[in-house]
Amino acid sequence: MVKKPPSASKSNAKPPSRRAATATASAKSPKPASAADETGPEQPLSPEGLRAHQTLLNIFNDAFAPALHLKSFTQRLQDVKQALYNRDFGAAFGREDFLEVYAARWSPTRALCYAHVLRGIEGHLAALLVSHDGQRASGNGDAADGVGLTRECPGQIPDAEEIPDDGAEKPALRVLAIGGGAAETVAFGSYLSSLPTTTGEIHLLDTGPWGGIAQRLSAHLTTAPPISKYASAAAKAANAALVSPEDRLRVAFSQEDILALDDAALARLLGPEPLLVTLLFTLNELYTGAGIAATTSFLRRLSAAVPAGSLLLVIDSPGSYSEAAVGRGGDREKKRYPMQWLLDHTLLQEPRSGRKRQRQRQEGVPAANDNDDGDADEKADGGTDDKADADAARTDCAVWEKLESADSVWFRLADGLRYPIRLEDMRYQMHLYRACPQIDNRT
């Protein structure tokens, strides 16, 4: 579960598009769509929105300036690309300098995109804004194209210092970013900047060692950027951190495999209060890397542990770049399932009995306890796995409702943005779900 560019989602995937370009790319940022495909006219960014996007690019530039200006940057970038192509994630993410190269190259566009998506769903995120006394808070800010989320739950994020109590009851947002890294950190900070009276905490969880990178970016989000000593008094007065004061933003990181966590550990991560859970360019890697069975099992455990009212945001590559194969033989013999179909099939289905599960297996639908070759685990006597059937029929899981969905959306960099190296536009699919009360609590 590592952060990879879309081109690395499959070993035979196409390289990133070369048409787009630099950070001065020619297209405008589209609004997240709920239709199957984003085909409407593009709307230009406002001057405020353009400044907000440039601010985020400046944060990446300042945080990774030493790496970006090294003569060896291009060679290191090629080394990272080759490691990703070979699916050698230990090599790609096992070194600090490679992490810096990855974050400097691919995370800026993703951070802008994630911030854009979060701002587009702020109406749903507002429901997670709750003050410490449990009262709902309004939390809409005026920052252009900002982004953020979360809700405070003291003690649920390890290694993060407690937010000092200044006597004021500030609403809070809380997020668990599964597979999260540099892009999620900056996007969250951007959204939080649009909510000046809100505190936020983001817990990143990934198998790669992203903790140092995330803390470095957090420092740049909460510290005024460097400014020339010759700058005017007005420029110095206007020079401020994106998120201020710095104790409004808490960032924590755990180097863990989400699939390896037991139910108790997952419940501790989620906490007792509603939060936003994100799987940003991560879910398809779980399906293709760990398999459909393990990933489906994780999603069901998530459904069993997540507090009612929580949101799940999934962003990934669109179309054939996000498919998982089931069956024996070569690629042509295997049956391919779109990630979105697998996700909806797991989250939106009512818990099913063993009989329903058997019928679905006969129809070729993969179940949580199915092996990746399409065969179900069976006992030696040829019977079905009773424990798996019981798990499939459990009734203590949250019921998810889909709030928004887009099969294919372009995020294009606006004219006038500046960055030291070439950046590219990106295309993505997006799905937003809300956890309804658990079945055994419904009347």
Short mmCIF file of C-alpha atoms in Angstrom, two decimals:
data_model
loop_
_atom_site.label_atom_id
_atom_site.label_comp_id
_atom_site.label_asym_id
_atom_site.label_seq_id
_atom_site.Cartn_x
_atom_site.Cartn_y
_atom_site.Cartn_z
CA MET A 1 0.00 0.00 0.00
CA VAL A 2 2.25 2.71 -1.30
CA LYS A 3 1.72 5.95 -3.11
CA LYS A 4 2.39 5.49 -6.79
CA PRO A 5 1.74 7.49 -9.93
CA PRO A 6 -1.20 6.29 -12.04
CA SER A 7 1.20 4.81 -14.60
CA ALA A 8 2.50 2.40 -11.99
CA SER A 9 -0.86 0.88 -11.14
CA LYS A 10 -0.14 -1.93 -13.58
CA SER A 11 3.13 -3.28 -14.79
CA ASN A 12 2.03 -2.76 -18.38
CA ALA A 13 0.31 0.56 -17.88
CA LYS A 14 0.88 3.44 -20.21
CA PRO A 15 3.28 6.18 -19.12
CA PRO A 16 1.82 9.47 -17.90
CA SER A 17 0.45 11.67 -20.65
CA ARG A 18 3.04 13.91 -22.24
CA ARG A 19 0.50 16.38 -23.66
CA ALA A 20 0.04 18.22 -20.49
CA ALA A 21 2.54 19.51 -19.25
CA THR A 22 4.38 21.82 -17.13
CA ALA A 23 2.91 23.53 -14.17
CA THR A 24 1.99 26.24 -16.65
CA ALA A 25 -0.36 23.82 -18.39
CA SER A 26 -3.06 25.28 -20.50
CA ALA A 27 -6.25 23.89 -19.01
CA LYS A 28 -8.44 24.96 -16.17
CA SER A 29 -9.50 23.05 -13.08
CA PRO A 30 -12.90 21.37 -13.52
CA LYS A 31 -15.54 21.02 -10.84
CA PRO A 32 -15.93 17.47 -9.46
CA ALA A 33 -18.76 15.84 -11.36
CA SER A 34 -21.40 13.43 -10.17
CA ALA A 35 -22.14 12.24 -13.69
CA ALA A 36 -20.48 9.24 -15.28
CA ASP A 37 -17.94 11.36 -17.12
CA GLU A 38 -16.80 14.95 -16.90
CA THR A 39 -17.64 16.47 -20.26
CA GLY A 40 -18.90 19.95 -19.42
CA PRO A 41 -17.12 23.20 -20.23
CA GLU A 42 -14.13 24.01 -18.09
CA GLN A 43 -14.33 26.99 -15.79
CA PRO A 44 -11.26 29.20 -15.30
CA LEU A 45 -9.94 29.66 -11.80
CA SER A 46 -10.60 32.95 -10.12
CA PRO A 47 -7.55 35.05 -9.21
CA GLU A 48 -8.00 33.91 -5.61
CA GLY A 49 -8.15 30.28 -6.69
CA LEU A 50 -5.02 30.66 -8.79
CA ARG A 51 -3.18 32.17 -5.82
CA ALA A 52 -4.38 29.30 -3.61
CA HIS A 53 -3.05 26.72 -6.08
CA GLN A 54 0.26 28.55 -6.38
CA THR A 55 0.56 28.64 -2.60
CA LEU A 56 0.39 24.85 -2.47
CA LEU A 57 2.99 24.49 -5.21
CA ASN A 58 5.21 26.92 -3.30
CA ILE A 59 4.95 24.71 -0.22
CA PHE A 60 6.22 21.72 -2.20
CA ASN A 61 8.93 23.85 -3.79
CA ASP A 62 10.13 25.16 -0.43
CA ALA A 63 9.95 21.75 1.26
CA PHE A 64 11.89 19.93 -1.46
CA ALA A 65 14.07 22.71 -2.86
CA PRO A 66 17.35 20.89 -2.08
CA ALA A 67 16.22 17.75 -3.91
CA LEU A 68 14.66 19.62 -6.83
CA HIS A 69 17.85 21.52 -7.57
CA LEU A 70 20.25 18.61 -7.36
CA LYS A 71 21.99 17.69 -10.63
CA SER A 72 21.14 14.07 -9.84
CA PHE A 73 17.39 14.74 -9.55
CA THR A 74 16.60 13.52 -13.08
CA GLN A 75 18.55 10.30 -12.59
CA ARG A 76 16.91 9.64 -9.22
CA LEU A 77 13.53 10.26 -10.79
CA GLN A 78 14.27 7.66 -13.45
CA ASP A 79 15.41 5.22 -10.75
CA VAL A 80 12.12 5.69 -8.88
CA LYS A 81 10.11 5.23 -12.09
CA GLN A 82 11.97 2.03 -12.91
CA ALA A 83 11.45 0.65 -9.41
CA LEU A 84 7.74 1.42 -9.61
CA TYR A 85 7.49 -0.17 -13.04
CA ASN A 86 9.14 -3.29 -11.63
CA ARG A 87 6.80 -3.14 -8.62
CA ASP A 88 9.86 -3.06 -6.39
CA PHE A 89 8.27 -0.82 -3.79
CA GLY A 90 10.95 -1.49 -1.21
CA ALA A 91 13.50 0.08 -3.54
CA ALA A 92 11.20 2.92 -4.62
CA PHE A 93 10.24 3.98 -1.09
CA GLY A 94 13.00 2.62 1.09
CA ARG A 95 15.27 5.65 0.82
CA GLU A 96 14.67 9.21 2.02
CA ASP A 97 16.04 10.72 -1.19
CA PHE A 98 13.70 8.59 -3.30
CA LEU A 99 10.74 9.62 -1.17
CA GLU A 100 11.68 13.26 -1.69
CA VAL A 101 11.90 12.77 -5.44
CA TYR A 102 8.53 11.05 -5.54
CA ALA A 103 6.85 13.70 -3.38
CA ALA A 104 8.38 16.56 -5.36
CA ARG A 105 7.36 15.07 -8.72
CA TRP A 106 3.92 13.48 -8.32
CA SER A 107 2.43 14.80 -5.10
CA PRO A 108 1.92 18.48 -6.11
CA THR A 109 -0.71 17.78 -8.78
CA ARG A 110 -2.41 15.22 -6.58
CA ALA A 111 -2.51 17.64 -3.65
CA LEU A 112 -4.19 20.27 -5.84
CA CYS A 113 -6.64 17.65 -7.11
CA TYR A 114 -7.47 16.30 -3.64
CA ALA A 115 -7.95 19.82 -2.30
CA HIS A 116 -10.27 20.54 -5.22
CA VAL A 117 -12.31 17.39 -4.55
CA LEU A 118 -12.56 18.07 -0.83
CA ARG A 119 -13.79 21.58 -1.47
CA GLY A 120 -16.37 20.12 -3.83
CA ILE A 121 -17.77 17.86 -1.08
CA GLU A 122 -17.57 20.41 1.73
CA GLY A 123 -21.33 20.24 2.20
CA HIS A 124 -20.94 16.62 3.31
CA LEU A 125 -17.79 17.36 5.32
CA ALA A 126 -19.63 20.07 7.27
CA ALA A 127 -21.63 17.30 8.97
CA LEU A 128 -18.38 16.08 10.55
CA LEU A 129 -17.64 19.48 12.07
CA VAL A 130 -18.58 19.12 15.71
CA SER A 131 -17.40 21.25 18.61
CA HIS A 132 -15.97 19.67 21.74
CA ASP A 133 -19.33 19.98 23.46
CA GLY A 134 -20.94 17.86 20.73
CA GLN A 135 -22.73 20.73 18.98
CA ARG A 136 -22.78 20.92 15.22
CA ALA A 137 -20.75 23.75 13.76
CA SER A 138 -21.04 25.59 10.50
CA GLY A 139 -17.38 25.69 9.27
CA ASN A 140 -17.55 27.02 5.74
CA GLY A 141 -14.69 29.34 5.04
CA ASP A 142 -13.83 31.72 2.25
CA ALA A 143 -10.43 30.43 1.13
CA ALA A 144 -10.31 29.80 -2.58
CA ASP A 145 -10.29 26.16 -3.60
CA GLY A 146 -9.05 25.10 -0.20
CA VAL A 147 -9.35 21.68 1.39
CA GLY A 148 -9.47 19.84 4.71
CA LEU A 149 -11.36 17.58 7.05
CA THR A 150 -11.43 16.03 10.45
CA ARG A 151 -12.83 16.05 13.89
CA GLU A 152 -10.99 15.91 17.14
CA CYS A 153 -11.01 12.71 19.13
CA PRO A 154 -8.30 13.03 21.82
CA GLY A 155 -6.00 10.07 22.16
CA GLN A 156 -6.95 8.41 18.88
CA ILE A 157 -3.92 9.64 16.95
CA PRO A 158 -0.65 8.32 18.39
CA ASP A 159 2.46 10.44 18.54
CA ALA A 160 0.52 13.66 17.99
CA GLU A 161 0.74 16.28 20.72
CA GLU A 162 -2.47 17.33 22.37
CA ILE A 163 -3.98 20.54 21.08
CA PRO A 164 -3.57 23.17 23.81
CA ASP A 165 -6.80 24.29 25.42
CA ASP A 166 -7.02 28.04 24.95
CA GLY A 167 -10.45 28.21 26.51
CA ALA A 168 -12.30 28.38 23.20
CA GLU A 169 -14.42 25.54 21.93
CA LYS A 170 -13.25 25.08 18.33
CA PRO A 171 -15.00 22.63 16.03
CA ALA A 172 -12.68 19.89 14.81
CA LEU A 173 -12.27 17.56 11.86
CA ARG A 174 -10.59 14.17 11.92
CA VAL A 175 -9.34 12.06 9.01
CA LEU A 176 -7.74 8.65 8.62
CA ALA A 177 -5.81 8.61 5.34
CA ILE A 178 -5.16 4.98 4.45
CA GLY A 179 -2.23 4.90 2.08
CA GLY A 180 -1.76 8.59 2.84
CA GLY A 181 1.41 10.60 2.36
CA ALA A 182 2.59 13.96 1.07
CA ALA A 183 -0.40 14.86 -1.12
CA GLU A 184 -2.98 14.11 1.57
CA THR A 185 -1.06 16.20 4.12
CA VAL A 186 -0.97 19.31 1.94
CA ALA A 187 -4.54 18.90 0.69
CA PHE A 188 -5.78 18.61 4.27
CA GLY A 189 -3.85 21.71 5.30
CA SER A 190 -5.31 23.60 2.37
CA TYR A 191 -8.86 22.68 3.32
CA LEU A 192 -8.25 23.49 6.96
CA SER A 193 -7.04 26.95 5.92
CA SER A 194 -10.56 27.63 4.64
CA LEU A 195 -11.98 26.93 8.12
CA PRO A 196 -10.24 29.53 10.32
CA THR A 197 -12.08 28.52 13.50
CA THR A 198 -11.56 24.78 13.07
CA THR A 199 -8.84 22.46 14.33
CA GLY A 200 -7.91 19.36 12.40
CA GLU A 201 -5.99 16.15 12.79
CA ILE A 202 -4.95 13.77 10.05
CA HIS A 203 -3.54 10.32 10.68
CA LEU A 204 -1.61 8.94 7.71
CA LEU A 205 -1.18 5.18 7.49
CA ASP A 206 1.02 3.54 4.88
CA THR A 207 3.59 0.79 4.48
CA GLY A 208 6.14 3.29 3.18
CA PRO A 209 8.11 5.50 5.62
CA TRP A 210 6.32 8.76 4.93
CA GLY A 211 6.47 10.15 8.47
CA GLY A 212 9.43 12.49 7.94
CA ILE A 213 8.05 13.85 4.66
CA ALA A 214 4.63 14.47 6.21
CA GLN A 215 6.08 16.30 9.21
CA ARG A 216 8.25 18.44 6.95
CA LEU A 217 5.25 19.47 4.87
CA SER A 218 3.23 20.07 8.03
CA ALA A 219 5.92 22.50 9.20
CA HIS A 220 5.74 24.38 5.91
CA LEU A 221 1.95 24.52 6.13
CA THR A 222 2.06 26.09 9.58
CA THR A 223 5.11 28.37 9.12
CA ALA A 224 5.26 31.57 7.10
CA PRO A 225 7.21 31.00 3.86
CA PRO A 226 10.67 32.51 3.48
CA ILE A 227 10.68 36.09 2.25
CA SER A 228 13.42 38.41 1.09
CA LYS A 229 14.80 40.79 3.66
CA TYR A 230 14.36 43.48 1.01
CA ALA A 231 10.62 42.87 0.73
CA SER A 232 8.35 45.79 1.45
CA ALA A 233 6.74 46.25 4.83
CA ALA A 234 3.36 45.45 3.28
CA ALA A 235 4.68 42.19 1.78
CA LYS A 236 6.20 41.18 5.10
CA ALA A 237 2.96 41.94 6.91
CA ALA A 238 1.00 39.85 4.41
CA ASN A 239 3.42 36.92 4.61
CA ALA A 240 1.69 34.34 6.76
CA ALA A 241 1.44 30.59 7.18
CA LEU A 242 -1.32 28.80 5.31
CA VAL A 243 -2.59 27.34 8.62
CA SER A 244 -2.27 29.51 11.70
CA PRO A 245 -1.81 29.11 14.59
CA GLU A 246 0.19 25.97 14.09
CA ASP A 247 -1.65 24.00 16.78
CA ARG A 248 -4.74 23.99 14.56
CA LEU A 249 -3.15 21.23 12.47
CA ARG A 250 -2.06 17.88 13.87
CA VAL A 251 -0.33 15.35 11.63
CA ALA A 252 0.53 11.81 12.73
CA PHE A 253 1.89 8.87 10.78
CA SER A 254 1.90 5.10 11.31
CA GLN A 255 3.94 2.76 9.13
CA GLU A 256 1.50 -0.14 9.04
CA ASP A 257 -0.19 -2.47 6.58
CA ILE A 258 -3.91 -1.81 6.89
CA LEU A 259 -4.66 -5.39 5.82
CA ALA A 260 -2.58 -6.77 8.69
CA LEU A 261 -4.36 -4.85 11.45
CA ASP A 262 -6.78 -6.82 13.60
CA ASP A 263 -10.27 -5.60 14.41
CA ALA A 264 -9.24 -3.98 17.69
CA ALA A 265 -6.38 -2.03 16.09
CA LEU A 266 -8.63 -0.85 13.26
CA ALA A 267 -11.28 0.26 15.76
CA ARG A 268 -8.67 2.26 17.68
CA LEU A 269 -7.58 4.00 14.50
CA LEU A 270 -11.14 4.93 13.61
CA GLY A 271 -12.14 6.04 17.11
CA PRO A 272 -15.68 6.41 18.45
CA GLU A 273 -16.70 9.57 16.58
CA PRO A 274 -17.54 10.12 12.88
CA LEU A 275 -14.56 10.93 10.68
CA LEU A 276 -13.45 11.00 7.07
CA VAL A 277 -11.64 7.88 5.82
CA THR A 278 -9.74 8.27 2.56
CA LEU A 279 -8.37 5.74 0.07
CA LEU A 280 -6.69 7.96 -2.50
CA PHE A 281 -4.97 6.01 -5.28
CA THR A 282 -4.72 3.14 -2.81
CA LEU A 283 -7.75 0.86 -3.15
CA ASN A 284 -6.89 -0.51 -6.59
CA GLU A 285 -3.38 -1.29 -5.37
CA LEU A 286 -4.92 -3.31 -2.56
CA TYR A 287 -7.13 -5.20 -4.99
CA THR A 288 -4.33 -5.95 -7.44
CA GLY A 289 -1.52 -6.40 -4.92
CA ALA A 290 -3.18 -8.21 -2.01
CA GLY A 291 -6.09 -9.68 -3.92
CA ILE A 292 -9.85 -9.31 -4.00
CA ALA A 293 -10.44 -11.58 -1.01
CA ALA A 294 -8.12 -9.75 1.39
CA THR A 295 -9.30 -6.31 0.26
CA THR A 296 -12.99 -7.24 0.49
CA SER A 297 -12.39 -8.60 3.96
CA PHE A 298 -10.76 -5.32 4.97
CA LEU A 299 -13.67 -3.28 3.62
CA ARG A 300 -16.11 -5.40 5.61
CA ARG A 301 -14.05 -5.01 8.77
CA LEU A 302 -14.01 -1.28 8.12
CA SER A 303 -17.80 -1.35 7.79
CA ALA A 304 -18.08 -3.17 11.10
CA ALA A 305 -15.84 -0.71 12.98
CA VAL A 306 -16.51 2.68 11.42
CA PRO A 307 -18.70 5.08 13.47
CA ALA A 308 -22.07 5.89 11.96
CA GLY A 309 -22.04 9.16 10.05
CA SER A 310 -18.46 8.72 8.86
CA LEU A 311 -17.53 9.39 5.24
CA LEU A 312 -15.42 7.23 2.94
CA LEU A 313 -13.74 8.98 0.00
CA VAL A 314 -12.19 6.84 -2.74
CA ILE A 315 -10.17 8.35 -5.58
CA ASP A 316 -8.30 6.23 -8.09
CA SER A 317 -7.32 5.88 -11.73
CA PRO A 318 -10.33 5.60 -14.05
CA GLY A 319 -11.37 2.86 -16.42
CA SER A 320 -9.18 -0.13 -17.20
CA TYR A 321 -6.36 1.23 -15.04
CA SER A 322 -8.42 0.17 -12.00
CA GLU A 323 -9.38 -3.45 -12.53
CA ALA A 324 -8.68 -6.65 -10.62
CA ALA A 325 -8.38 -10.06 -12.26
CA VAL A 326 -9.83 -13.33 -10.97
CA GLY A 327 -9.29 -16.83 -12.32
CA ARG A 328 -6.62 -19.25 -13.42
CA GLY A 329 -4.38 -18.98 -16.42
CA GLY A 330 -3.04 -15.93 -18.19
CA ASP A 331 -4.51 -12.45 -18.32
CA ARG A 332 -6.82 -13.36 -21.21
CA GLU A 333 -8.38 -16.25 -19.29
CA LYS A 334 -8.98 -14.26 -16.13
CA LYS A 335 -12.20 -12.41 -15.49
CA ARG A 336 -11.65 -8.73 -14.78
CA TYR A 337 -13.71 -6.70 -12.32
CA PRO A 338 -13.72 -2.88 -12.27
CA MET A 339 -12.66 -1.46 -8.92
CA GLN A 340 -15.85 0.60 -8.66
CA TRP A 341 -18.02 -2.49 -9.17
CA LEU A 342 -16.13 -4.42 -6.50
CA LEU A 343 -16.38 -1.49 -4.10
CA ASP A 344 -20.11 -0.99 -4.64
CA HIS A 345 -20.74 -4.72 -4.45
CA THR A 346 -19.07 -4.85 -1.03
CA LEU A 347 -20.36 -1.63 0.52
CA LEU A 348 -23.86 -1.29 -0.90
CA GLN A 349 -25.03 -4.89 -0.57
CA GLU A 350 -27.11 -5.85 2.44
CA PRO A 351 -25.29 -8.51 4.54
CA ARG A 352 -26.16 -11.78 2.87
CA SER A 353 -26.86 -15.24 4.19
CA GLY A 354 -24.84 -18.27 3.25
CA ARG A 355 -27.57 -19.24 0.76
CA LYS A 356 -27.43 -15.86 -0.96
CA ARG A 357 -23.67 -16.04 -0.94
CA GLN A 358 -23.75 -19.44 -2.63
CA ARG A 359 -26.11 -18.12 -5.30
CA GLN A 360 -23.80 -15.19 -5.98
CA ARG A 361 -20.82 -17.53 -6.26
CA GLN A 362 -22.70 -19.58 -8.80
CA GLU A 363 -23.23 -16.38 -10.75
CA GLY A 364 -19.49 -15.72 -10.73
CA VAL A 365 -19.46 -12.96 -8.13
CA PRO A 366 -16.30 -13.01 -5.95
CA ALA A 367 -16.90 -13.27 -2.21
CA ALA A 368 -14.74 -12.07 0.64
CA ASN A 369 -13.37 -15.52 1.31
CA ASP A 370 -12.77 -16.41 -2.33
CA ASN A 371 -9.24 -17.10 -3.40
CA ASP A 372 -7.77 -14.97 -6.14
CA ASP A 373 -8.06 -17.83 -8.60
CA GLY A 374 -11.82 -17.71 -8.23
CA ASP A 375 -12.21 -20.77 -5.99
CA ALA A 376 -13.70 -20.47 -2.52
CA ASP A 377 -11.90 -21.84 0.50
CA GLU A 378 -13.46 -25.18 1.29
CA LYS A 379 -13.06 -27.76 3.97
CA ALA A 380 -11.35 -31.04 3.25
CA ASP A 381 -14.71 -32.78 3.08
CA GLY A 382 -15.77 -30.50 0.24
CA GLY A 383 -18.16 -28.36 2.27
CA THR A 384 -18.10 -24.58 2.28
CA ASP A 385 -16.23 -22.70 4.98
CA ASP A 386 -18.84 -22.20 7.72
CA LYS A 387 -16.88 -19.40 9.37
CA ALA A 388 -16.67 -17.49 6.10
CA ASP A 389 -20.40 -17.94 5.58
CA ALA A 390 -21.03 -16.65 9.08
CA ASP A 391 -18.84 -13.64 8.42
CA ALA A 392 -20.70 -12.95 5.20
CA ALA A 393 -24.00 -13.02 7.10
CA ARG A 394 -22.92 -10.84 10.01
CA THR A 395 -25.34 -8.07 10.89
CA ASP A 396 -23.17 -5.67 12.88
CA CYS A 397 -21.85 -3.76 9.86
CA ALA A 398 -22.66 -0.22 8.87
CA VAL A 399 -24.81 0.21 5.79
CA TRP A 400 -23.21 2.57 3.31
CA GLU A 401 -25.00 4.99 1.02
CA LYS A 402 -23.29 6.49 -1.99
CA LEU A 403 -23.44 10.28 -1.91
CA GLU A 404 -21.44 11.24 -4.99
CA SER A 405 -19.72 9.43 -7.81
CA ALA A 406 -17.77 10.24 -10.96
CA ASP A 407 -16.33 7.64 -13.30
CA SER A 408 -13.81 9.85 -15.07
CA VAL A 409 -12.83 13.43 -14.34
CA TRP A 410 -9.91 15.48 -15.60
CA PHE A 411 -7.98 17.70 -13.23
CA ARG A 412 -5.97 20.14 -15.28
CA LEU A 413 -3.41 22.61 -14.06
CA ALA A 414 -4.28 26.24 -14.61
CA ASP A 415 -2.41 28.73 -16.74
CA GLY A 416 0.18 30.77 -14.90
CA LEU A 417 1.22 28.27 -12.22
CA ARG A 418 4.95 28.02 -11.56
CA TYR A 419 6.99 25.01 -10.44
CA PRO A 420 10.64 24.08 -11.02
CA ILE A 421 9.90 20.87 -12.94
CA ARG A 422 7.33 19.61 -15.39
CA LEU A 423 3.98 18.60 -13.88
CA GLU A 424 1.10 16.87 -15.63
CA ASP A 425 -2.66 16.90 -15.60
CA MET A 426 -4.40 13.87 -14.11
CA ARG A 427 -7.61 11.94 -14.61
CA TYR A 428 -9.43 10.15 -11.81
CA GLN A 429 -12.60 8.48 -10.61
CA MET A 430 -14.17 9.55 -7.32
CA HIS A 431 -16.74 7.93 -5.02
CA LEU A 432 -18.06 9.24 -1.71
CA TYR A 433 -19.98 7.08 0.78
CA ARG A 434 -21.57 7.71 4.16
CA ALA A 435 -21.92 5.07 6.89
CA CYS A 436 -25.48 4.75 8.14
CA PRO A 437 -26.25 3.32 11.60
CA GLN A 438 -25.25 -0.29 12.06
CA ILE A 439 -27.91 -2.80 11.14
CA ASP A 440 -28.30 -4.25 14.62
CA ASN A 441 -28.96 -0.76 15.99
CA ARG A 442 -31.67 0.13 13.50
CA THR A 443 -35.31 -0.14 14.44
#
